Coordinates of C-alpha atoms in Angstrom, one line a residue:
M1 CA -2.5 16.1 5.0
P2 CA -3.7 17.1 1.5
L3 CA -1.5 16.3 -1.5
I4 CA -0.3 19.3 -3.5
T5 CA 0.1 18.8 -7.3
S6 CA 2.8 20.4 -9.4
E7 CA 0.1 22.4 -11.1
Q8 CA -1.0 23.8 -7.8
A9 CA 2.6 24.5 -6.8
T10 CA 3.2 26.4 -10.1
E11 CA 0.1 28.5 -9.7
A12 CA 0.8 29.3 -6.0
A13 CA 4.3 30.4 -6.9
L14 CA 3.0 32.6 -9.8
R15 CA 0.5 34.2 -7.4
Q16 CA 3.1 34.7 -4.6
D17 CA 5.4 36.6 -6.8
G18 CA 2.7 38.6 -8.5
I19 CA 3.0 37.1 -12.0
I20 CA -0.7 36.4 -11.6
P21 CA -2.1 39.1 -12.1
D22 CA 0.7 41.4 -13.4
I23 CA 1.2 39.4 -16.6
I24 CA -1.3 36.5 -16.8
D25 CA -4.6 35.5 -15.4
S26 CA -5.1 32.4 -13.3
F27 CA -4.8 29.2 -15.4
H28 CA -4.3 25.5 -15.0
P29 CA -0.8 24.4 -16.1
K30 CA -0.9 21.4 -18.5
T31 CA 2.9 20.9 -18.8
T32 CA 6.1 21.4 -16.8
L33 CA 8.2 24.0 -18.5
V34 CA 11.9 23.2 -18.0
I35 CA 14.3 26.0 -18.7
S36 CA 18.1 25.4 -18.4
Y37 CA 21.0 27.8 -18.7
G38 CA 23.4 24.8 -18.5
N39 CA 26.1 25.2 -15.9
D40 CA 24.6 28.6 -14.9
G41 CA 21.4 27.0 -13.5
E42 CA 17.9 25.8 -14.2
V43 CA 14.9 28.1 -13.8
A44 CA 12.9 26.9 -10.8
L45 CA 9.8 28.9 -10.0
G46 CA 11.3 32.0 -8.6
N47 CA 14.9 31.1 -7.9
T48 CA 17.7 33.6 -8.5
L49 CA 20.1 33.3 -11.4
P50 CA 23.2 35.4 -12.2
V51 CA 22.7 38.0 -15.0
K52 CA 26.0 37.0 -16.5
G53 CA 24.9 33.3 -16.8
T54 CA 21.6 34.1 -18.6
Q55 CA 22.9 36.0 -21.6
H56 CA 22.5 33.2 -24.1
A57 CA 19.2 31.5 -25.0
P58 CA 18.4 28.6 -22.7
Q59 CA 17.5 25.0 -23.4
V60 CA 13.8 24.6 -23.2
S61 CA 11.9 21.3 -22.6
F62 CA 8.2 20.5 -22.1
Q63 CA 5.8 17.6 -22.6
P64 CA 3.5 18.4 -25.5
D65 CA 0.0 17.0 -25.8
S66 CA 0.7 15.6 -29.3
P67 CA 3.7 15.6 -31.7
T68 CA 1.6 17.5 -34.2
D69 CA 0.8 20.4 -31.9
K70 CA 2.6 23.8 -32.3
Y71 CA 3.6 26.1 -29.4
T72 CA 4.8 29.6 -28.8
L73 CA 7.3 30.6 -26.1
I74 CA 7.5 34.1 -24.6
M75 CA 10.1 35.5 -22.2
T76 CA 9.1 38.8 -20.6
D77 CA 10.2 41.1 -17.8
P78 CA 7.3 42.9 -16.1
D79 CA 9.7 44.9 -13.9
A80 CA 11.1 47.4 -16.4
P81 CA 12.7 49.6 -15.4
S82 CA 12.0 48.4 -11.8
R83 CA 9.3 46.6 -9.9
N84 CA 8.4 49.9 -8.1
D85 CA 8.2 51.8 -11.3
P86 CA 7.2 49.4 -14.1
K87 CA 6.4 52.1 -16.7
F88 CA 7.8 49.8 -19.5
R89 CA 5.9 46.7 -18.3
E90 CA 6.5 44.3 -20.0
Y91 CA 9.9 44.2 -21.6
R92 CA 9.9 41.6 -24.4
H93 CA 13.0 39.4 -24.2
W94 CA 12.2 36.5 -26.6
I95 CA 9.4 35.1 -28.7
V96 CA 9.6 31.9 -30.7
S97 CA 6.4 30.5 -32.4
N98 CA 5.6 27.5 -34.4
I99 CA 7.6 25.2 -32.1
A100 CA 6.8 21.6 -33.0
G101 CA 5.8 19.2 -30.3
S102 CA 7.5 15.8 -29.9
S103 CA 6.4 12.5 -28.6
D104 CA 8.6 12.5 -25.5
F105 CA 10.1 14.9 -23.0
Q106 CA 13.0 16.2 -25.1
P107 CA 14.4 19.7 -25.7
S108 CA 12.0 21.4 -28.1
A109 CA 13.1 22.3 -31.6
L110 CA 13.3 26.0 -31.0
S111 CA 15.8 26.4 -33.8
Q112 CA 13.1 25.2 -36.2
G113 CA 10.5 27.5 -34.9
T114 CA 9.8 31.0 -36.1
I115 CA 11.8 33.8 -34.3
V116 CA 9.4 36.6 -33.7
T117 CA 11.8 38.4 -31.3
D118 CA 15.5 37.5 -31.0
Y119 CA 16.7 36.4 -27.5
M120 CA 18.0 39.2 -25.4
G121 CA 19.4 38.2 -22.0
P122 CA 18.4 40.0 -18.8
A123 CA 19.9 43.4 -18.2
P124 CA 18.2 44.9 -15.2
P125 CA 19.5 48.5 -14.5
T126 CA 21.8 48.7 -11.5
G127 CA 20.1 49.3 -8.2
T128 CA 16.5 48.5 -9.4
G129 CA 16.2 45.4 -7.4
P130 CA 15.4 41.9 -8.5
H131 CA 13.5 41.6 -11.8
R132 CA 11.2 38.7 -12.6
Y133 CA 12.0 37.0 -15.9
V134 CA 9.0 35.0 -17.0
F135 CA 8.7 32.2 -19.5
L136 CA 5.2 31.5 -20.9
L137 CA 4.4 28.5 -23.1
Y138 CA 1.3 28.7 -25.2
K139 CA -0.3 26.0 -27.3
Q140 CA -1.3 27.2 -30.8
T141 CA -5.0 26.4 -31.5
P142 CA -6.7 25.7 -34.8
S143 CA -7.9 29.3 -34.8
S144 CA -4.5 30.8 -34.0
N145 CA -3.5 33.8 -36.0
V146 CA -0.6 32.3 -37.9
A147 CA 0.4 35.7 -39.5
A148 CA 0.8 37.3 -36.0
L149 CA 3.0 34.3 -35.1
S150 CA 5.1 34.4 -38.2
T151 CA 6.0 38.1 -38.5
P152 CA 9.0 39.4 -36.6
L153 CA 8.0 42.2 -34.1
T154 CA 9.9 45.4 -34.9
T155 CA 8.3 47.6 -32.3
D156 CA 10.0 48.7 -29.1
R157 CA 10.5 45.8 -26.7
G158 CA 9.3 47.9 -23.8
G159 CA 5.5 48.2 -23.2
F160 CA 4.8 44.7 -24.6
K161 CA 1.7 43.0 -23.3
A162 CA 1.9 39.2 -23.4
K163 CA -1.8 38.9 -22.5
Q164 CA -2.9 41.1 -25.4
F165 CA -0.5 39.5 -27.9
T166 CA -1.6 36.0 -27.0
Q167 CA -5.3 36.9 -27.1
N168 CA -4.9 38.5 -30.5
A169 CA -3.1 35.4 -31.7
Q170 CA -5.6 33.1 -30.0
L171 CA -3.2 31.1 -28.0
E172 CA -3.8 28.9 -24.9
L173 CA -1.5 29.2 -21.9
V174 CA -0.2 25.8 -20.9
G175 CA 3.0 26.4 -18.9
A176 CA 5.0 29.0 -17.0
N177 CA 8.3 29.3 -15.2
Y178 CA 10.4 32.2 -14.0
F179 CA 13.5 33.4 -12.2
F180 CA 14.8 36.5 -10.6
A181 CA 18.0 38.4 -11.6
E182 CA 19.5 41.6 -10.3
N183 CA 22.4 44.0 -11.0
R184 CA 23.4 45.5 -7.7

């Protein structure tokens, strides 16, 4: 029986729920992205969390390559206003850039990063089915566009394209995680 790595399990889950190709291309995860809403639950590759319990920014942890590396975290909803009618794909919920790495697996210093878009908790319209809330972690490279990562986005949150934003900023995708939430 072949052994399945956590990287393979992550990519398989992302494909199964359409995150690959709806938001990102295939990639090889380099870190485990741990997202916790405290007592309201931990994000676990497609589990369901209550909308009410996800209204405050979560705790985020990951294992960086080096303590000197910088990272960007994006939270996006590709199902706005619904998965059957995603005319506002993607809805930008949160972007924090210039997150410093640390030497061990500890909560990252998001508060010391640059807030590009303030956190907005999930608010799927009633009756639109489950929405995917996707967290993407990118490593900033030596050629990253620091200006793009340091300027707050003031445009509408709907119609955001993580793939385009990260290509323009020259970022490398290193981790992903997601959950479902729904207002019935």
